[in-house]
mmCIF file of C-alpha atoms in Angstrom:
data_model
loop_
_atom_site.group_PDB
_atom_site.id
_atom_site.type_symbol
_atom_site.label_atom_id
_atom_site.label_comp_id
_atom_site.label_asym_id
_atom_site.label_seq_id
_atom_site.Cartn_x
_atom_site.Cartn_y
_atom_site.Cartn_z
ATOM 1 C CA UNK A 14 0.000 0.000 0.000
ATOM 2 C CA UNK A 15 1.366 3.396 -1.025
ATOM 3 C CA UNK A 16 0.808 6.425 1.114
ATOM 4 C CA UNK A 17 0.620 9.798 -0.583
ATOM 5 C CA UNK A 18 3.896 11.662 -0.263
ATOM 6 C CA UNK A 19 5.995 8.559 0.358
ATOM 7 C CA UNK A 20 8.545 7.156 -2.039
ATOM 8 C CA UNK A 21 7.650 4.166 -4.147
ATOM 9 C CA UNK A 22 10.113 1.290 -4.226
ATOM 10 C CA UNK A 23 9.746 0.051 -7.780
ATOM 11 C CA UNK A 24 12.398 -1.719 -9.759
ATOM 12 C CA UNK A 25 14.163 1.042 -11.716
ATOM 13 C CA UNK A 26 15.666 -1.440 -14.198
ATOM 14 C CA UNK A 27 12.235 -2.030 -15.718
ATOM 15 C CA UNK A 28 11.876 1.624 -16.789
ATOM 16 C CA UNK A 29 13.049 2.663 -20.234
ATOM 17 C CA UNK A 30 16.120 4.881 -20.155
ATOM 18 C CA UNK A 31 15.364 8.434 -21.252
ATOM 19 C CA UNK A 32 17.915 10.496 -23.082
ATOM 20 C CA UNK A 33 18.683 13.883 -21.654
ATOM 21 C CA UNK A 34 18.417 16.942 -23.824
ATOM 22 C CA UNK A 35 22.140 17.642 -24.056
ATOM 23 C CA UNK A 36 23.895 20.872 -24.935
ATOM 24 C CA UNK A 37 22.411 23.255 -27.422
ATOM 25 C CA UNK A 38 23.862 23.594 -30.885
ATOM 26 C CA UNK A 39 24.999 27.152 -30.146
ATOM 27 C CA UNK A 40 27.191 26.032 -27.270
ATOM 28 C CA UNK A 41 28.743 23.329 -29.411
ATOM 29 C CA UNK A 42 29.492 25.865 -32.130
ATOM 30 C CA UNK A 43 31.082 28.282 -29.644
ATOM 31 C CA UNK A 44 33.344 25.609 -28.214
ATOM 32 C CA UNK A 45 34.207 24.186 -31.605
ATOM 33 C CA UNK A 46 37.903 24.006 -32.421
ATOM 34 C CA UNK A 47 37.062 24.362 -36.099
ATOM 35 C CA UNK A 48 38.678 27.400 -37.664
ATOM 36 C CA UNK A 49 36.136 30.047 -38.572
ATOM 37 C CA UNK A 50 36.866 32.406 -41.406
ATOM 38 C CA UNK A 51 34.781 35.395 -42.349
ATOM 39 C CA UNK A 52 34.895 37.402 -45.551
ATOM 40 C CA UNK A 53 33.282 40.682 -46.527
ATOM 41 C CA UNK A 54 31.636 41.835 -49.735
ATOM 42 C CA UNK A 55 32.476 45.131 -51.414
ATOM 43 C CA UNK A 56 29.971 46.948 -49.163
ATOM 44 C CA UNK A 57 31.580 45.637 -45.969
ATOM 45 C CA UNK A 58 28.868 43.082 -45.154
ATOM 46 C CA UNK A 59 29.921 39.651 -43.883
ATOM 47 C CA UNK A 60 29.523 36.802 -46.369
ATOM 48 C CA UNK A 61 30.191 33.082 -46.362
ATOM 49 C CA UNK A 62 29.028 30.097 -44.329
ATOM 50 C CA UNK A 63 29.880 31.719 -40.976
ATOM 51 C CA UNK A 64 28.160 35.074 -41.593
ATOM 52 C CA UNK A 65 25.219 34.370 -39.257
ATOM 53 C CA UNK A 66 27.452 33.328 -36.360
ATOM 54 C CA UNK A 67 29.747 36.290 -37.014
ATOM 55 C CA UNK A 68 26.754 38.651 -36.997
ATOM 56 C CA UNK A 69 25.566 37.150 -33.730
ATOM 57 C CA UNK A 70 28.984 37.554 -32.098
ATOM 58 C CA UNK A 71 29.391 41.129 -33.301
ATOM 59 C CA UNK A 72 25.839 41.932 -32.154
ATOM 60 C CA UNK A 73 26.715 40.767 -28.651
ATOM 61 C CA UNK A 74 29.757 43.032 -28.720
ATOM 62 C CA UNK A 75 27.694 45.985 -30.019
ATOM 63 C CA UNK A 76 25.092 45.540 -27.278
ATOM 64 C CA UNK A 77 27.836 45.800 -24.663
ATOM 65 C CA UNK A 78 28.951 49.249 -25.787
ATOM 66 C CA UNK A 79 27.593 51.932 -23.467
ATOM 67 C CA UNK A 80 24.325 53.164 -25.024
ATOM 68 C CA UNK A 81 24.790 56.734 -23.822
ATOM 69 C CA UNK A 82 27.645 57.208 -26.288
ATOM 70 C CA UNK A 83 26.101 59.453 -28.946
ATOM 71 C CA UNK A 84 27.599 57.831 -32.015
ATOM 72 C CA UNK A 85 30.330 55.468 -33.124
ATOM 73 C CA UNK A 86 32.905 58.228 -33.585
ATOM 74 C CA UNK A 87 32.763 58.872 -29.826
ATOM 75 C CA UNK A 88 33.463 55.258 -28.822
ATOM 76 C CA UNK A 89 36.939 55.256 -27.204
ATOM 77 C CA UNK A 90 39.745 54.068 -29.492
ATOM 78 C CA UNK A 91 40.839 51.555 -26.854
ATOM 79 C CA UNK A 92 37.418 49.920 -26.972
ATOM 80 C CA UNK A 93 37.485 49.837 -30.779
ATOM 81 C CA UNK A 94 40.921 48.223 -30.680
ATOM 82 C CA UNK A 95 39.669 45.633 -28.193
ATOM 83 C CA UNK A 96 36.706 44.833 -30.474
ATOM 84 C CA UNK A 97 39.059 44.459 -33.431
ATOM 85 C CA UNK A 98 41.453 42.170 -31.558
ATOM 86 C CA UNK A 99 38.598 39.964 -30.311
ATOM 87 C CA UNK A 100 37.167 39.631 -33.815
ATOM 88 C CA UNK A 101 40.592 39.092 -35.365
ATOM 89 C CA UNK A 102 41.515 36.284 -32.980
ATOM 90 C CA UNK A 103 38.167 34.502 -32.877
ATOM 91 C CA UNK A 104 37.515 34.708 -36.601
ATOM 92 C CA UNK A 105 41.050 34.149 -37.917
ATOM 93 C CA UNK A 106 41.121 37.463 -39.727
ATOM 94 C CA UNK A 107 44.678 37.808 -40.964
ATOM 95 C CA UNK A 108 44.225 40.832 -43.219
ATOM 96 C CA UNK A 109 44.670 44.032 -41.196
ATOM 97 C CA UNK A 110 42.772 45.807 -43.976
ATOM 98 C CA UNK A 111 39.586 44.129 -42.722
ATOM 99 C CA UNK A 112 39.717 46.191 -39.519
ATOM 100 C CA UNK A 113 37.671 48.958 -41.107
ATOM 101 C CA UNK A 114 35.036 46.473 -42.348
ATOM 102 C CA UNK A 115 34.712 44.793 -38.933
ATOM 103 C CA UNK A 116 34.475 48.056 -37.007
ATOM 104 C CA UNK A 117 32.087 49.512 -39.568
ATOM 105 C CA UNK A 118 29.856 46.461 -39.182
ATOM 106 C CA UNK A 119 29.906 46.722 -35.371
ATOM 107 C CA UNK A 120 29.101 50.440 -35.633
ATOM 108 C CA UNK A 121 26.041 49.597 -37.740
ATOM 109 C CA UNK A 122 24.911 47.000 -35.181
ATOM 110 C CA UNK A 123 25.482 49.514 -32.360
ATOM 111 C CA UNK A 124 23.331 52.111 -34.131
ATOM 112 C CA UNK A 125 20.639 49.507 -34.847
ATOM 113 C CA UNK A 126 20.571 48.423 -31.196
ATOM 114 C CA UNK A 127 20.103 51.991 -30.000
ATOM 115 C CA UNK A 128 17.341 52.492 -32.583
ATOM 116 C CA UNK A 129 15.644 49.299 -31.405
ATOM 117 C CA UNK A 130 15.769 50.455 -27.777
ATOM 118 C CA UNK A 131 14.379 53.842 -28.758
ATOM 119 C CA UNK A 132 11.474 52.505 -30.821
ATOM 120 C CA UNK A 133 10.425 49.680 -28.520
ATOM 121 C CA UNK A 134 11.225 51.025 -25.066
ATOM 122 C CA UNK A 135 11.465 54.827 -25.178
ATOM 123 C CA UNK A 136 8.742 55.780 -27.670
ATOM 124 C CA UNK A 137 6.956 52.415 -27.398
ATOM 125 C CA UNK A 138 5.365 52.992 -30.809
ATOM 126 C CA UNK A 139 5.918 49.505 -32.194
ATOM 127 C CA UNK A 140 4.730 47.834 -28.987
ATOM 128 C CA UNK A 141 1.367 49.568 -29.196
ATOM 129 C CA UNK A 142 0.843 48.788 -32.863
ATOM 130 C CA UNK A 143 1.768 45.138 -32.553
ATOM 131 C CA UNK A 144 0.240 44.768 -29.111
ATOM 132 C CA UNK A 145 3.491 43.190 -27.973
ATOM 133 C CA UNK A 146 4.292 43.462 -24.322
ATOM 134 C CA UNK A 147 8.002 43.660 -23.778
ATOM 135 C CA UNK A 148 9.620 43.536 -20.393
ATOM 136 C CA UNK A 149 11.633 46.341 -18.958
ATOM 137 C CA UNK A 150 14.884 46.663 -20.975
ATOM 138 C CA UNK A 151 16.886 46.432 -17.751
ATOM 139 C CA UNK A 152 15.671 42.873 -17.218
ATOM 140 C CA UNK A 153 16.336 41.882 -20.831
ATOM 141 C CA UNK A 154 19.766 43.530 -21.102
ATOM 142 C CA UNK A 155 21.607 43.186 -17.784
ATOM 143 C CA UNK A 156 24.539 45.244 -19.084
ATOM 144 C CA UNK A 157 22.277 48.336 -19.000
ATOM 145 C CA UNK A 158 22.092 49.836 -15.523
ATOM 146 C CA UNK A 159 19.223 51.980 -14.272
ATOM 147 C CA UNK A 160 21.380 55.132 -14.348
ATOM 148 C CA UNK A 161 22.555 54.456 -17.904
ATOM 149 C CA UNK A 162 18.974 53.771 -19.033
ATOM 150 C CA UNK A 163 17.679 57.014 -17.492
ATOM 151 C CA UNK A 164 20.452 58.973 -19.210
ATOM 152 C CA UNK A 165 19.675 57.245 -22.532
ATOM 153 C CA UNK A 166 15.968 58.144 -22.250
ATOM 154 C CA UNK A 167 16.890 61.763 -21.425
ATOM 155 C CA UNK A 168 19.130 61.885 -24.502
ATOM 156 C CA UNK A 169 16.420 60.436 -26.746
ATOM 157 C CA UNK A 170 13.783 62.873 -25.506
ATOM 158 C CA UNK A 171 16.070 65.866 -26.144
ATOM 159 C CA UNK A 172 14.643 68.365 -28.663
ATOM 160 C CA UNK A 173 17.726 68.145 -30.928
ATOM 161 C CA UNK A 174 17.413 64.368 -31.206
ATOM 162 C CA UNK A 175 13.670 64.699 -31.847
ATOM 163 C CA UNK A 176 14.326 67.147 -34.716
ATOM 164 C CA UNK A 177 17.024 64.903 -36.172
ATOM 165 C CA UNK A 178 14.634 61.948 -36.000
ATOM 166 C CA UNK A 179 11.859 63.855 -37.794
ATOM 167 C CA UNK A 180 14.240 64.929 -40.572
ATOM 168 C CA UNK A 181 15.430 61.339 -41.026
ATOM 169 C CA UNK A 182 11.841 60.068 -41.320
ATOM 170 C CA UNK A 183 11.013 62.662 -43.977
ATOM 171 C CA UNK A 184 14.130 61.913 -46.030
#
């Protein structure tokens, strides 16, 4: 007789063995010892079989740049050099001439990330249209502190930025 809450003493050898889920494909790819090479087209966009993984890696780097920096030209040179060295080592980029393409690509991703934050979390225009409820950006992006977020919102609500945004939408 089994009492609720007590452990059952059944023979565990009679149960079928279940396979565990295992590691995700992304983790396997990150830990892979396979050499990854990335190339760029004439417009500086990544091409080749590793372009998606490269884009993902560079996006992670771009999201870790402080969002209160106005534009890419104001990112400290030391940080740009660090980004270049990380990309160069991880992606076996031997041509120093590719530095401009890599940094240009990261600058585009940085700008896109700030635009995404502005549209979805500051103005909240896309959320209302799509009826999508997004969490607070601080819970989604732990690298953004409350102080940094408040400064970013202040910057985005500035009249100069608003005018620049209106001109860009008209153009």
